[in-house]
Short mmCIF file of C-alpha atoms in Angstrom, two decimals:
data_model
loop_
_atom_site.label_atom_id
_atom_site.label_comp_id
_atom_site.label_asym_id
_atom_site.label_seq_id
_atom_site.Cartn_x
_atom_site.Cartn_y
_atom_site.Cartn_z
CA MET A 1 -50.18 -48.61 -13.28
CA ASP A 2 -47.30 -47.26 -15.38
CA LYS A 3 -44.01 -46.80 -13.49
CA ILE A 4 -40.80 -44.89 -14.12
CA LEU A 5 -37.50 -46.18 -12.70
CA ILE A 6 -34.84 -43.67 -11.63
CA LEU A 7 -31.34 -45.04 -11.11
CA ASP A 8 -29.33 -42.89 -8.70
CA PHE A 9 -25.59 -42.48 -9.29
CA GLY A 10 -25.13 -40.42 -6.12
CA SER A 11 -26.67 -37.13 -7.22
CA GLN A 12 -27.34 -34.43 -4.64
CA VAL A 13 -30.68 -33.73 -6.35
CA ALA A 14 -31.89 -37.18 -7.43
CA GLN A 15 -35.00 -36.84 -5.29
CA LEU A 16 -36.02 -33.82 -7.36
CA ILE A 17 -36.17 -36.03 -10.48
CA ALA A 18 -38.68 -38.25 -8.71
CA ARG A 19 -40.71 -35.26 -7.57
CA ARG A 20 -40.91 -33.89 -11.11
CA VAL A 21 -42.11 -37.27 -12.41
CA ARG A 22 -44.72 -37.53 -9.65
CA GLU A 23 -45.90 -34.00 -10.52
CA ALA A 24 -46.90 -35.48 -13.89
CA HIS A 25 -49.09 -37.94 -11.88
CA VAL A 26 -46.89 -40.87 -12.86
CA TYR A 27 -45.59 -43.26 -10.21
CA CYS A 28 -41.82 -43.65 -9.95
CA GLU A 29 -39.21 -45.12 -7.64
CA LEU A 30 -35.58 -44.19 -6.99
CA HIS A 31 -33.12 -47.09 -6.73
CA PRO A 32 -29.30 -47.38 -6.57
CA TYR A 33 -27.46 -47.34 -9.90
CA ASP A 34 -26.41 -51.01 -9.51
CA MET A 35 -29.95 -52.40 -9.27
CA PRO A 36 -29.68 -55.91 -10.78
CA ILE A 37 -31.05 -56.20 -14.29
CA ALA A 38 -33.39 -58.99 -13.16
CA ASP A 39 -34.92 -56.60 -10.60
CA ILE A 40 -35.26 -53.90 -13.26
CA ARG A 41 -37.13 -56.34 -15.52
CA ALA A 42 -39.37 -57.34 -12.61
CA PHE A 43 -40.10 -53.66 -11.89
CA ALA A 44 -41.24 -53.39 -15.53
CA PRO A 45 -40.60 -49.66 -15.98
CA LYS A 46 -42.29 -47.68 -18.71
CA ALA A 47 -39.02 -45.71 -18.97
CA ILE A 48 -35.73 -45.28 -17.12
CA ILE A 49 -34.04 -42.06 -15.99
CA LEU A 50 -30.33 -42.05 -15.09
CA SER A 51 -29.40 -39.42 -12.50
CA GLY A 52 -26.32 -37.25 -12.21
CA GLY A 53 -23.44 -38.09 -9.89
CA PRO A 54 -20.10 -36.83 -8.57
CA ASN A 55 -17.82 -39.34 -10.32
CA SER A 56 -16.08 -39.69 -13.69
CA VAL A 57 -17.26 -42.52 -15.93
CA TYR A 58 -13.72 -43.29 -17.16
CA GLU A 59 -12.35 -43.88 -13.64
CA SER A 60 -15.40 -44.98 -11.72
CA GLU A 61 -16.96 -48.10 -10.30
CA TYR A 62 -20.33 -46.31 -10.33
CA LEU A 63 -21.54 -48.19 -13.40
CA ALA A 64 -24.97 -49.64 -14.04
CA ASP A 65 -25.70 -52.76 -16.10
CA PRO A 66 -25.70 -51.71 -19.79
CA ALA A 67 -28.23 -54.48 -20.43
CA LEU A 68 -30.89 -51.93 -19.46
CA PHE A 69 -30.44 -50.44 -22.95
CA ASP A 70 -31.75 -53.73 -24.38
CA LEU A 71 -35.08 -53.59 -22.52
CA GLY A 72 -36.80 -51.65 -25.30
CA VAL A 73 -37.89 -48.76 -23.08
CA PRO A 74 -37.00 -45.04 -23.40
CA VAL A 75 -33.99 -43.87 -21.37
CA LEU A 76 -33.11 -40.32 -20.29
CA GLY A 77 -29.59 -39.68 -18.97
CA ILE A 78 -28.95 -36.55 -16.89
CA CYS A 79 -25.39 -35.18 -16.47
CA TYR A 80 -23.35 -38.23 -15.29
CA GLY A 81 -26.25 -40.38 -16.56
CA MET A 82 -25.77 -38.95 -20.06
CA GLN A 83 -22.01 -39.54 -19.88
CA TRP A 84 -22.47 -43.14 -18.74
CA MET A 85 -25.01 -43.68 -21.52
CA ALA A 86 -22.60 -42.28 -24.11
CA GLN A 87 -19.67 -44.41 -22.94
CA SER A 88 -21.77 -47.58 -22.59
CA LEU A 89 -23.10 -47.23 -26.15
CA GLY A 90 -19.74 -46.58 -27.81
CA GLY A 91 -19.24 -42.83 -27.43
CA LYS A 92 -16.40 -41.11 -25.62
CA VAL A 93 -16.24 -39.02 -22.43
CA ASP A 94 -13.28 -36.89 -21.43
CA ALA A 95 -12.33 -34.25 -18.86
CA GLY A 96 -13.45 -30.82 -19.99
CA HIS A 97 -11.00 -27.93 -20.30
CA MET A 98 -13.60 -25.64 -18.72
CA ARG A 99 -15.95 -26.75 -15.96
CA GLU A 100 -19.55 -25.49 -15.86
CA PHE A 101 -21.25 -24.97 -12.51
CA GLY A 102 -24.42 -22.94 -12.19
CA TYR A 103 -26.35 -20.96 -14.80
CA ALA A 104 -25.71 -21.66 -18.48
CA GLU A 105 -27.41 -20.77 -21.73
CA ILE A 106 -27.80 -23.61 -24.21
CA ARG A 107 -28.80 -23.53 -27.83
CA ALA A 108 -31.40 -26.18 -28.63
CA ARG A 109 -30.88 -27.76 -32.02
CA GLY A 110 -31.75 -30.86 -34.00
CA HIS A 111 -35.51 -30.51 -33.33
CA SER A 112 -35.63 -33.52 -31.02
CA LYS A 113 -38.89 -34.71 -29.49
CA LEU A 114 -37.45 -33.84 -26.08
CA LEU A 115 -36.70 -30.15 -26.74
CA GLU A 116 -38.75 -29.26 -29.82
CA GLY A 117 -40.69 -26.03 -29.32
CA LEU A 118 -39.10 -25.30 -25.94
CA GLN A 119 -37.17 -22.06 -25.61
CA ASP A 120 -36.79 -19.15 -23.20
CA ARG A 121 -35.85 -16.79 -26.02
CA ALA A 122 -34.19 -16.75 -29.47
CA ASN A 123 -30.88 -15.27 -30.58
CA ASP A 124 -30.38 -12.96 -33.56
CA ALA A 125 -30.16 -15.96 -35.88
CA GLY A 126 -33.50 -17.26 -34.65
CA HIS A 127 -32.02 -20.20 -32.74
CA GLY A 128 -33.90 -21.22 -29.60
CA LEU A 129 -32.05 -20.59 -26.30
CA LEU A 130 -32.76 -22.19 -22.92
CA ASP A 131 -31.67 -21.15 -19.42
CA VAL A 132 -30.36 -24.23 -17.63
CA TRP A 133 -28.33 -25.25 -14.59
CA MET A 134 -25.05 -27.09 -15.16
CA SER A 135 -22.85 -28.98 -12.72
CA HIS A 136 -20.12 -30.90 -14.53
CA GLY A 137 -16.42 -31.11 -15.29
CA ASP A 138 -16.39 -34.01 -17.76
CA LYS A 139 -18.23 -33.97 -21.07
CA VAL A 140 -19.16 -36.19 -24.00
CA VAL A 141 -16.64 -35.60 -26.80
CA ALA A 142 -17.81 -38.26 -29.30
CA LEU A 143 -21.38 -39.43 -29.92
CA PRO A 144 -22.35 -43.12 -29.96
CA ASP A 145 -23.61 -44.47 -33.28
CA GLY A 146 -27.18 -43.43 -34.02
CA PHE A 147 -27.10 -40.27 -31.87
CA LYS A 148 -27.34 -36.62 -32.91
CA VAL A 149 -26.59 -33.39 -31.03
CA ILE A 150 -29.71 -31.70 -29.68
CA ALA A 151 -28.15 -28.96 -27.49
CA GLU A 152 -24.84 -27.12 -27.22
CA THR A 153 -22.96 -24.42 -25.30
CA PRO A 154 -19.72 -22.71 -26.37
CA SER A 155 -17.73 -24.81 -23.89
CA CYS A 156 -19.79 -27.99 -24.27
CA PRO A 157 -20.58 -28.73 -27.94
CA ILE A 158 -22.55 -31.86 -26.95
CA ALA A 159 -24.81 -30.54 -24.18
CA GLY A 160 -27.61 -32.83 -25.29
CA MET A 161 -27.91 -35.91 -27.51
CA ALA A 162 -30.62 -38.17 -28.84
CA ASP A 163 -31.12 -41.50 -30.59
CA GLU A 164 -34.76 -41.01 -31.48
CA ALA A 165 -35.14 -44.43 -33.08
CA ARG A 166 -34.50 -46.08 -29.72
CA HIS A 167 -35.92 -43.20 -27.65
CA PHE A 168 -32.60 -42.60 -25.87
CA TYR A 169 -31.91 -39.04 -24.72
CA GLY A 170 -29.11 -37.39 -22.75
CA VAL A 171 -28.76 -33.87 -21.35
CA GLN A 172 -25.65 -32.50 -19.70
CA PHE A 173 -27.68 -30.00 -17.66
CA HIS A 174 -30.12 -30.69 -14.81
CA PRO A 175 -33.78 -30.36 -15.86
CA GLU A 176 -34.97 -31.42 -12.38
CA VAL A 177 -33.86 -28.20 -10.61
CA THR A 178 -35.95 -25.04 -10.66
CA HIS A 179 -33.01 -23.06 -12.12
CA THR A 180 -33.65 -24.84 -15.45
CA ARG A 181 -36.76 -22.86 -16.29
CA ARG A 182 -38.31 -25.33 -18.77
CA GLY A 183 -36.90 -28.40 -17.02
CA THR A 184 -40.19 -29.69 -15.64
CA GLU A 185 -41.70 -29.52 -19.12
CA MET A 186 -38.78 -31.58 -20.45
CA ILE A 187 -39.22 -34.30 -17.85
CA HIS A 188 -43.00 -34.37 -18.34
CA ARG A 189 -42.53 -34.57 -22.10
CA PHE A 190 -40.17 -37.52 -21.70
CA VAL A 191 -42.47 -39.33 -19.26
CA LEU A 192 -45.86 -38.61 -20.82
CA HIS A 193 -45.20 -38.25 -24.54
CA ILE A 194 -41.97 -40.07 -25.36
CA ALA A 195 -42.52 -42.92 -22.87
CA GLY A 196 -46.33 -42.75 -23.14
CA ALA A 197 -46.88 -43.26 -19.38
CA GLN A 198 -50.47 -42.77 -18.23
CA PRO A 199 -50.97 -40.09 -15.50
CA SER A 200 -52.92 -42.34 -13.12
CA TRP A 201 -50.98 -41.56 -9.90
CA THR A 202 -53.58 -39.38 -8.11
CA MET A 203 -54.49 -38.99 -4.45
CA PRO A 204 -58.05 -40.39 -4.64
CA ASN A 205 -56.69 -43.47 -6.41
CA TYR A 206 -53.88 -43.72 -3.88
CA ILE A 207 -56.29 -43.58 -0.92
CA ASP A 208 -58.39 -46.43 -2.31
CA GLU A 209 -55.30 -48.58 -2.91
CA ALA A 210 -53.71 -47.69 0.45
CA VAL A 211 -56.89 -48.49 2.41
CA LYS A 212 -57.15 -51.92 0.74
CA LYS A 213 -53.46 -52.59 1.40
CA ILE A 214 -53.68 -51.58 5.10
CA ARG A 215 -56.76 -53.78 5.62
CA ALA A 216 -55.04 -56.73 3.93
CA GLN A 217 -51.87 -56.26 6.02
CA VAL A 218 -53.50 -55.71 9.40
CA GLY A 219 -56.59 -57.88 9.18
CA SER A 220 -58.35 -57.84 12.56
CA GLU A 221 -55.22 -56.96 14.57
CA GLU A 222 -54.68 -53.69 16.41
CA VAL A 223 -52.26 -50.89 15.54
CA ILE A 224 -50.44 -48.37 17.76
CA LEU A 225 -49.07 -45.11 16.36
CA GLY A 226 -46.83 -42.48 17.94
CA LEU A 227 -48.57 -39.19 17.16
CA SER A 228 -46.22 -36.20 17.22
CA GLY A 229 -48.64 -33.57 15.96
CA GLY A 230 -46.52 -33.13 12.81
CA VAL A 231 -47.90 -33.50 9.30
CA ASP A 232 -46.53 -36.99 8.55
CA SER A 233 -47.75 -38.79 11.66
CA SER A 234 -51.08 -36.94 11.53
CA VAL A 235 -51.76 -37.94 7.92
CA ALA A 236 -50.66 -41.51 8.66
CA ALA A 237 -53.13 -41.62 11.58
CA ALA A 238 -55.98 -40.27 9.44
CA LEU A 239 -55.28 -42.78 6.64
CA ILE A 240 -55.01 -45.78 8.95
CA HIS A 241 -58.16 -44.70 10.79
CA ARG A 242 -59.95 -44.50 7.43
CA ALA A 243 -58.91 -48.11 6.82
CA ILE A 244 -59.41 -49.82 10.20
CA GLY A 245 -61.21 -47.38 12.52
CA ASP A 246 -61.05 -48.32 16.21
CA GLN A 247 -58.33 -50.91 15.61
CA LEU A 248 -55.96 -47.90 15.74
CA THR A 249 -54.78 -46.32 18.98
CA CYS A 250 -52.52 -43.24 18.90
CA VAL A 251 -50.12 -42.30 21.69
CA PHE A 252 -49.39 -38.59 21.85
CA VAL A 253 -46.33 -37.83 23.99
CA ASP A 254 -46.06 -34.22 25.16
CA HIS A 255 -42.36 -33.71 25.89
CA GLY A 256 -42.83 -30.12 27.00
CA LEU A 257 -41.20 -28.81 23.82
CA LEU A 258 -44.27 -28.31 21.65
CA ARG A 259 -45.54 -25.01 20.25
CA LEU A 260 -48.11 -22.94 22.14
CA ASN A 261 -51.40 -24.87 22.66
CA GLU A 262 -50.23 -27.58 20.28
CA GLY A 263 -51.14 -30.44 22.61
CA GLN A 264 -54.72 -29.26 22.90
CA MET A 265 -54.95 -28.70 19.15
CA VAL A 266 -53.84 -32.27 18.42
CA MET A 267 -56.32 -33.72 20.90
CA ASP A 268 -59.17 -31.59 19.55
CA MET A 269 -58.47 -32.51 15.94
CA PHE A 270 -58.06 -36.26 16.38
CA ALA A 271 -60.01 -37.28 19.45
CA LYS A 272 -62.93 -34.86 19.11
CA ASN A 273 -63.27 -34.17 15.39
CA LEU A 274 -62.03 -37.37 13.74
CA GLY A 275 -63.01 -39.84 16.46
CA VAL A 276 -59.53 -41.38 16.66
CA LYS A 277 -58.52 -43.06 19.93
CA VAL A 278 -55.67 -40.94 21.36
CA ILE A 279 -53.83 -41.47 24.64
CA GLN A 280 -52.13 -38.26 25.76
CA VAL A 281 -49.05 -38.58 27.96
CA ASP A 282 -47.59 -35.53 29.73
CA ALA A 283 -43.92 -36.49 30.00
CA SER A 284 -42.53 -32.94 30.17
CA THR A 285 -41.05 -33.36 33.67
CA ALA A 286 -39.19 -36.53 32.64
CA PHE A 287 -37.82 -34.93 29.47
CA MET A 288 -36.65 -31.80 31.25
CA GLY A 289 -34.95 -33.89 33.89
CA LYS A 290 -32.98 -35.86 31.30
CA LEU A 291 -31.99 -32.66 29.44
CA ALA A 292 -30.77 -30.80 32.54
CA GLY A 293 -27.23 -29.50 32.12
CA GLU A 294 -26.81 -30.68 28.50
CA THR A 295 -25.79 -28.07 25.91
CA ASP A 296 -24.48 -30.16 22.97
CA PRO A 297 -27.06 -30.10 20.11
CA GLU A 298 -26.51 -33.69 18.96
CA LYS A 299 -26.64 -35.04 22.51
CA LYS A 300 -29.86 -33.13 23.14
CA ARG A 301 -31.40 -34.73 20.06
CA LYS A 302 -30.36 -38.21 21.19
CA ILE A 303 -31.68 -37.65 24.72
CA ILE A 304 -35.06 -36.50 23.39
CA GLY A 305 -35.24 -39.39 20.90
CA ALA A 306 -34.28 -42.03 23.48
CA GLU A 307 -36.71 -40.68 26.10
CA PHE A 308 -39.52 -40.58 23.55
CA VAL A 309 -38.93 -44.26 22.72
CA GLU A 310 -38.89 -45.15 26.42
CA VAL A 311 -42.16 -43.33 27.16
CA PHE A 312 -43.76 -44.80 24.05
CA GLN A 313 -42.64 -48.30 25.03
CA ASP A 314 -44.13 -47.91 28.51
CA GLU A 315 -47.48 -46.90 27.00
CA SER A 316 -47.42 -49.62 24.33
CA LYS A 317 -47.02 -52.31 27.01
CA LYS A 318 -50.44 -51.30 28.34
CA LEU A 319 -51.98 -51.99 24.90
CA THR A 320 -51.62 -55.75 25.05
CA ASN A 321 -53.62 -56.43 21.89
CA ALA A 322 -51.49 -54.23 19.60
CA ARG A 323 -49.55 -56.20 16.97
CA TRP A 324 -48.47 -53.36 14.66
CA LEU A 325 -46.48 -50.16 15.10
CA ALA A 326 -47.42 -47.46 12.59
CA GLN A 327 -44.97 -44.71 11.62
CA GLY A 328 -45.13 -41.63 9.42
CA THR A 329 -42.07 -42.64 7.37
CA ILE A 330 -42.09 -40.86 3.99
CA TYR A 331 -40.15 -41.58 0.81
CA PRO A 332 -37.22 -39.16 1.35
CA ASP A 333 -36.58 -40.89 4.72
CA VAL A 334 -36.47 -44.25 2.95
CA ILE A 335 -34.15 -43.01 0.19
CA GLU A 336 -31.68 -41.33 2.54
CA SER A 337 -31.60 -44.24 4.96
CA ALA A 338 -31.03 -46.70 2.11
CA GLY A 339 -28.10 -44.56 1.03
CA ALA A 340 -26.72 -44.69 4.56
CA LYS A 341 -26.92 -48.50 4.61
CA THR A 342 -25.25 -49.00 1.24
CA LYS A 343 -22.70 -46.20 1.73
CA LYS A 344 -23.51 -45.11 -1.84
CA ALA A 345 -25.02 -41.75 -0.95
CA HIS A 346 -22.75 -38.74 -0.70
CA THR A 347 -25.05 -36.89 1.67
CA ILE A 348 -26.44 -39.01 4.46
CA LYS A 349 -28.64 -38.26 7.43
CA SER A 350 -30.12 -40.84 9.74
CA HIS A 351 -33.82 -41.03 10.54
CA HIS A 352 -35.18 -42.23 13.86
CA ASN A 353 -38.22 -43.77 12.16
CA VAL A 354 -36.40 -45.84 9.52
CA GLY A 355 -34.73 -48.94 10.84
CA GLY A 356 -34.88 -47.58 14.38
CA LEU A 357 -37.61 -49.87 15.66
CA PRO A 358 -36.79 -51.24 19.13
CA GLU A 359 -36.77 -55.05 18.94
CA THR A 360 -38.20 -55.23 22.46
CA LEU A 361 -41.54 -53.92 21.16
CA ASN A 362 -42.13 -57.15 19.24
CA LEU A 363 -44.42 -55.30 16.82
CA LYS A 364 -44.73 -55.50 13.06
CA LEU A 365 -44.11 -52.26 11.16
CA LEU A 366 -46.81 -50.40 9.23
CA GLU A 367 -45.63 -47.45 7.08
CA PRO A 368 -48.48 -46.36 4.79
CA LEU A 369 -46.75 -43.17 3.58
CA ARG A 370 -43.36 -44.64 2.67
CA GLU A 371 -44.00 -44.16 -1.08
CA LEU A 372 -44.91 -40.46 -0.78
CA PHE A 373 -42.99 -37.18 -0.92
CA LYS A 374 -43.88 -34.37 1.49
CA ASP A 375 -46.02 -32.45 -1.00
CA GLU A 376 -47.95 -35.66 -1.74
CA VAL A 377 -48.46 -36.26 1.99
CA ARG A 378 -50.01 -32.80 2.25
CA GLN A 379 -52.32 -33.50 -0.73
CA LEU A 380 -53.32 -36.77 0.91
CA GLY A 381 -54.08 -34.99 4.20
CA ILE A 382 -56.46 -32.60 2.44
CA GLU A 383 -58.17 -35.51 0.63
CA LEU A 384 -58.63 -37.22 4.01
CA GLY A 385 -60.34 -34.13 5.44
CA LEU A 386 -57.61 -32.75 7.69
CA PRO A 387 -57.72 -28.95 8.17
CA HIS A 388 -55.71 -26.94 5.62
CA ASP A 389 -53.92 -24.92 8.33
CA MET A 390 -52.70 -28.13 9.96
CA VAL A 391 -51.64 -29.88 6.76
CA TYR A 392 -49.77 -26.86 5.41
CA ARG A 393 -48.11 -25.84 8.67
CA HIS A 394 -44.43 -25.07 8.43
CA PRO A 395 -42.10 -27.98 9.25
CA PHE A 396 -41.36 -28.55 12.93
CA PRO A 397 -38.35 -30.61 14.07
CA GLY A 398 -38.90 -33.91 15.89
CA PRO A 399 -37.07 -32.69 19.04
CA GLY A 400 -39.35 -29.65 18.98
CA LEU A 401 -38.19 -26.51 20.75
CA GLY A 402 -35.29 -28.53 22.17
CA VAL A 403 -33.22 -27.57 19.12
CA ARG A 404 -34.54 -24.01 18.98
CA ILE A 405 -33.32 -23.30 22.52
CA LEU A 406 -29.57 -22.87 22.17
CA GLY A 407 -27.59 -24.31 25.04
CA GLU A 408 -29.30 -25.93 28.02
CA VAL A 409 -33.03 -26.61 27.74
CA LYS A 410 -35.13 -25.38 30.67
CA MET A 411 -38.90 -25.16 31.00
CA GLU A 412 -38.56 -21.42 31.70
CA PHE A 413 -36.82 -20.96 28.34
CA ALA A 414 -39.36 -23.16 26.54
CA ASP A 415 -42.25 -21.10 27.91
CA LEU A 416 -40.64 -17.82 26.79
CA LEU A 417 -39.87 -19.21 23.33
CA ARG A 418 -43.35 -20.71 22.91
CA ARG A 419 -44.99 -17.33 23.43
CA ALA A 420 -42.51 -15.41 21.26
CA ASP A 421 -42.86 -17.96 18.44
CA ALA A 422 -46.66 -17.80 18.61
CA ILE A 423 -46.60 -14.00 18.23
CA PHE A 424 -44.30 -14.26 15.20
CA ILE A 425 -46.51 -16.86 13.50
CA GLU A 426 -49.71 -14.94 14.33
CA GLU A 427 -48.37 -11.77 12.74
CA LEU A 428 -47.19 -13.67 9.65
CA ARG A 429 -50.66 -15.18 9.26
CA ASN A 430 -52.38 -11.81 9.75
CA THR A 431 -50.18 -9.75 7.40
CA ILE A 432 -51.03 -9.78 3.69
CA ASP A 433 -48.51 -8.91 1.00
CA PRO A 434 -50.31 -6.47 -1.36
CA ALA A 435 -48.34 -7.62 -4.41
CA SER A 436 -49.39 -11.29 -4.18
CA GLY A 437 -52.52 -11.10 -2.04
CA LYS A 438 -51.10 -13.90 0.13
CA THR A 439 -50.22 -13.85 3.81
CA TRP A 440 -46.55 -13.76 4.73
CA TYR A 441 -47.02 -17.14 6.42
CA ASP A 442 -47.95 -18.63 3.06
CA LEU A 443 -45.14 -16.78 1.30
CA THR A 444 -42.50 -18.21 3.64
CA SER A 445 -41.56 -21.89 3.64
CA GLN A 446 -40.53 -22.03 7.29
CA ALA A 447 -40.57 -19.41 10.05
CA PHE A 448 -39.86 -19.64 13.77
CA ALA A 449 -38.19 -18.01 16.77
CA VAL A 450 -34.93 -19.16 18.39
CA PHE A 451 -34.06 -18.64 22.07
CA LEU A 452 -30.52 -17.36 22.61
CA PRO A 453 -28.88 -18.12 25.98
CA VAL A 454 -27.52 -14.59 26.32
CA LYS A 455 -28.78 -11.51 28.14
CA SER A 456 -28.57 -7.91 27.03
CA VAL A 457 -29.25 -4.56 28.66
CA GLY A 458 -32.47 -2.77 27.83
CA VAL A 459 -34.67 0.07 29.05
CA MET A 460 -38.37 -0.23 29.86
CA GLY A 461 -40.04 2.84 31.25
CA ASP A 462 -37.49 4.45 33.52
CA GLY A 463 -35.91 1.16 34.51
CA ARG A 464 -32.98 -0.89 33.32
CA THR A 465 -33.63 -4.46 32.17
CA TYR A 466 -31.24 -7.34 31.71
CA ASP A 467 -33.15 -10.01 29.82
CA TYR A 468 -32.92 -12.66 27.10
CA VAL A 469 -32.74 -12.37 23.30
CA VAL A 470 -34.75 -14.19 20.63
CA ALA A 471 -33.84 -14.45 16.96
CA LEU A 472 -36.49 -14.63 14.25
CA ARG A 473 -35.84 -16.94 11.29
CA ALA A 474 -37.88 -17.05 8.06
CA VAL A 475 -36.80 -18.67 4.79
CA VAL A 476 -38.10 -19.19 1.28
CA THR A 477 -37.26 -22.45 -0.51
CA SER A 478 -38.73 -24.90 -2.99
CA ASP A 479 -36.93 -28.02 -1.79
CA PHE A 480 -35.22 -27.19 1.57
CA MET A 481 -31.86 -28.14 0.05
CA THR A 482 -31.07 -24.48 -0.47
CA ALA A 483 -32.93 -21.51 1.01
CA HIS A 484 -32.99 -17.71 0.93
CA TRP A 485 -33.82 -15.63 3.99
CA ALA A 486 -37.27 -14.10 3.60
CA GLU A 487 -37.27 -10.36 2.92
CA LEU A 488 -40.09 -9.59 5.35
CA PRO A 489 -41.36 -5.99 5.48
CA TYR A 490 -39.69 -3.83 8.11
CA SER A 491 -43.13 -2.85 9.39
CA LEU A 492 -43.95 -6.52 10.03
CA LEU A 493 -40.64 -7.18 11.78
CA GLY A 494 -41.07 -4.04 13.86
CA ARG A 495 -44.56 -5.08 14.93
CA VAL A 496 -43.40 -8.59 15.89
CA SER A 497 -40.46 -7.20 17.87
CA ASN A 498 -42.64 -4.68 19.68
CA ARG A 499 -45.22 -7.31 20.65
CA ILE A 500 -42.67 -9.86 21.85
CA ILE A 501 -40.82 -7.35 24.03
CA ASN A 502 -44.07 -5.97 25.48
CA GLU A 503 -45.96 -9.24 25.90
CA VAL A 504 -43.25 -11.75 26.84
CA ARG A 505 -41.72 -10.72 30.16
CA GLY A 506 -38.10 -11.89 30.19
CA ILE A 507 -37.23 -10.92 26.58
CA ASN A 508 -35.97 -7.42 25.82
CA ARG A 509 -34.30 -7.80 22.41
CA VAL A 510 -35.34 -9.31 19.06
CA VAL A 511 -32.99 -9.88 16.10
CA TYR A 512 -33.61 -11.18 12.55
CA ASP A 513 -31.48 -13.86 10.89
CA VAL A 514 -30.46 -12.92 7.33
CA SER A 515 -28.36 -16.01 6.55
CA GLY A 516 -29.03 -18.18 3.52
CA LYS A 517 -28.59 -21.95 3.17
CA PRO A 518 -25.77 -22.49 2.46
CA PRO A 519 -23.69 -21.42 4.33
CA ALA A 520 -26.10 -21.57 7.28
CA THR A 521 -28.62 -24.34 7.93
CA ILE A 522 -32.32 -23.51 8.30
CA GLU A 523 -32.51 -24.62 11.94
CA TRP A 524 -29.88 -23.17 14.28
CA GLU A 525 -29.06 -26.55 15.80
#
């Protein structure tokens, strides 16, 4: 199988490069910029892509081994990656007099294999123009020997460069982001045509390989998996069950913070329809007891995570033949956690399921999805026969409604929120946008209700009410790194508000969140 290696210099969007390569059905991996050259040779990449980064090449320790240019494989440098390529090969990089952040229009020139025939429009002179996204202060001011200019802007005369004899390319803009309209085509052209990688990374092929690998790892031993009801753990369970059948036992812990009827849905899907062994544990009373009086969001998360591990450990002790713990770890979790360990990532978040395995379990770790991105996990779920509505459900946080109830978590609040959220989702699923023919649930990337720990005065009939408030949140995003609030029809919002106030006793006011990310986050806590 052909592989592409991506070296990460600390870019905020390095994962998007990997996603674009995978979309071409070519396998790739993202590794730190200082990956030893011996490891690069052992990886045997068909091509190498150098990511962007926040540093300056002329004052930085963020330097890769220039020996990678002697491997005889094509190399594409993006932003900082282009600057490092230029400096390493004898060119010059300097601080620009004018920084470029955001939209830019470049003129493609030089008829390189990378950009030839690609344009969004032409200027009066017939030169091809491309809409791209820039994020740089420094720029290449002198080309290395053998390179030519392939793109320019008024403030950045060398916005792209190429040494076509050696198949080395550099672009100052970011083709991996959606703002660069032809960016995906550029990456696919580099991977498929310039590097000649074969598009053999497909889900059916992956399932066959993964099943063989799981069987070889596990043998005749038994596996235990913590089933949350989310997409990742559900797909992991279905894949492992495909490989080893009854050697898998799932433990489904209901912490009292699931969505309406979610526990029953999980049991029906796995135990009844797929024939997977599932032990259901109702631990809602224990969770609520531990959360009593706590209002700090981070502390709530830690309490829920610690209690989940404790309940799971208690159940795992009863399964004396289990030798493996399976987790729904996916590739972004692995990348971000690796960055946290090396301190090389500029944005870091910890993941409870990467490196958080309690030593007292004495179990080996099985992570069959750790090479996959979220969209690939969903494709895999469909291939494995999981229902479309389950696989393409909106993301749901691990702590569940615990971080959608602001302030102290109480069962009373969870019950109110569960019902309000269910009404919102039901109306989104049942309302079709005439322009696209799609439901508003499919048109939004994530939608949910948030319980606010405040009361407001209302009027119902002839009586005064003094009840709680819920906020509705719906966003549209391609990568969850940035997001726009969804411009839902007023008629839809009005119908949702009317139903919640009439059907959920205890709520008398509904508001809609019109904050983007940034400055707000998608979840409220």
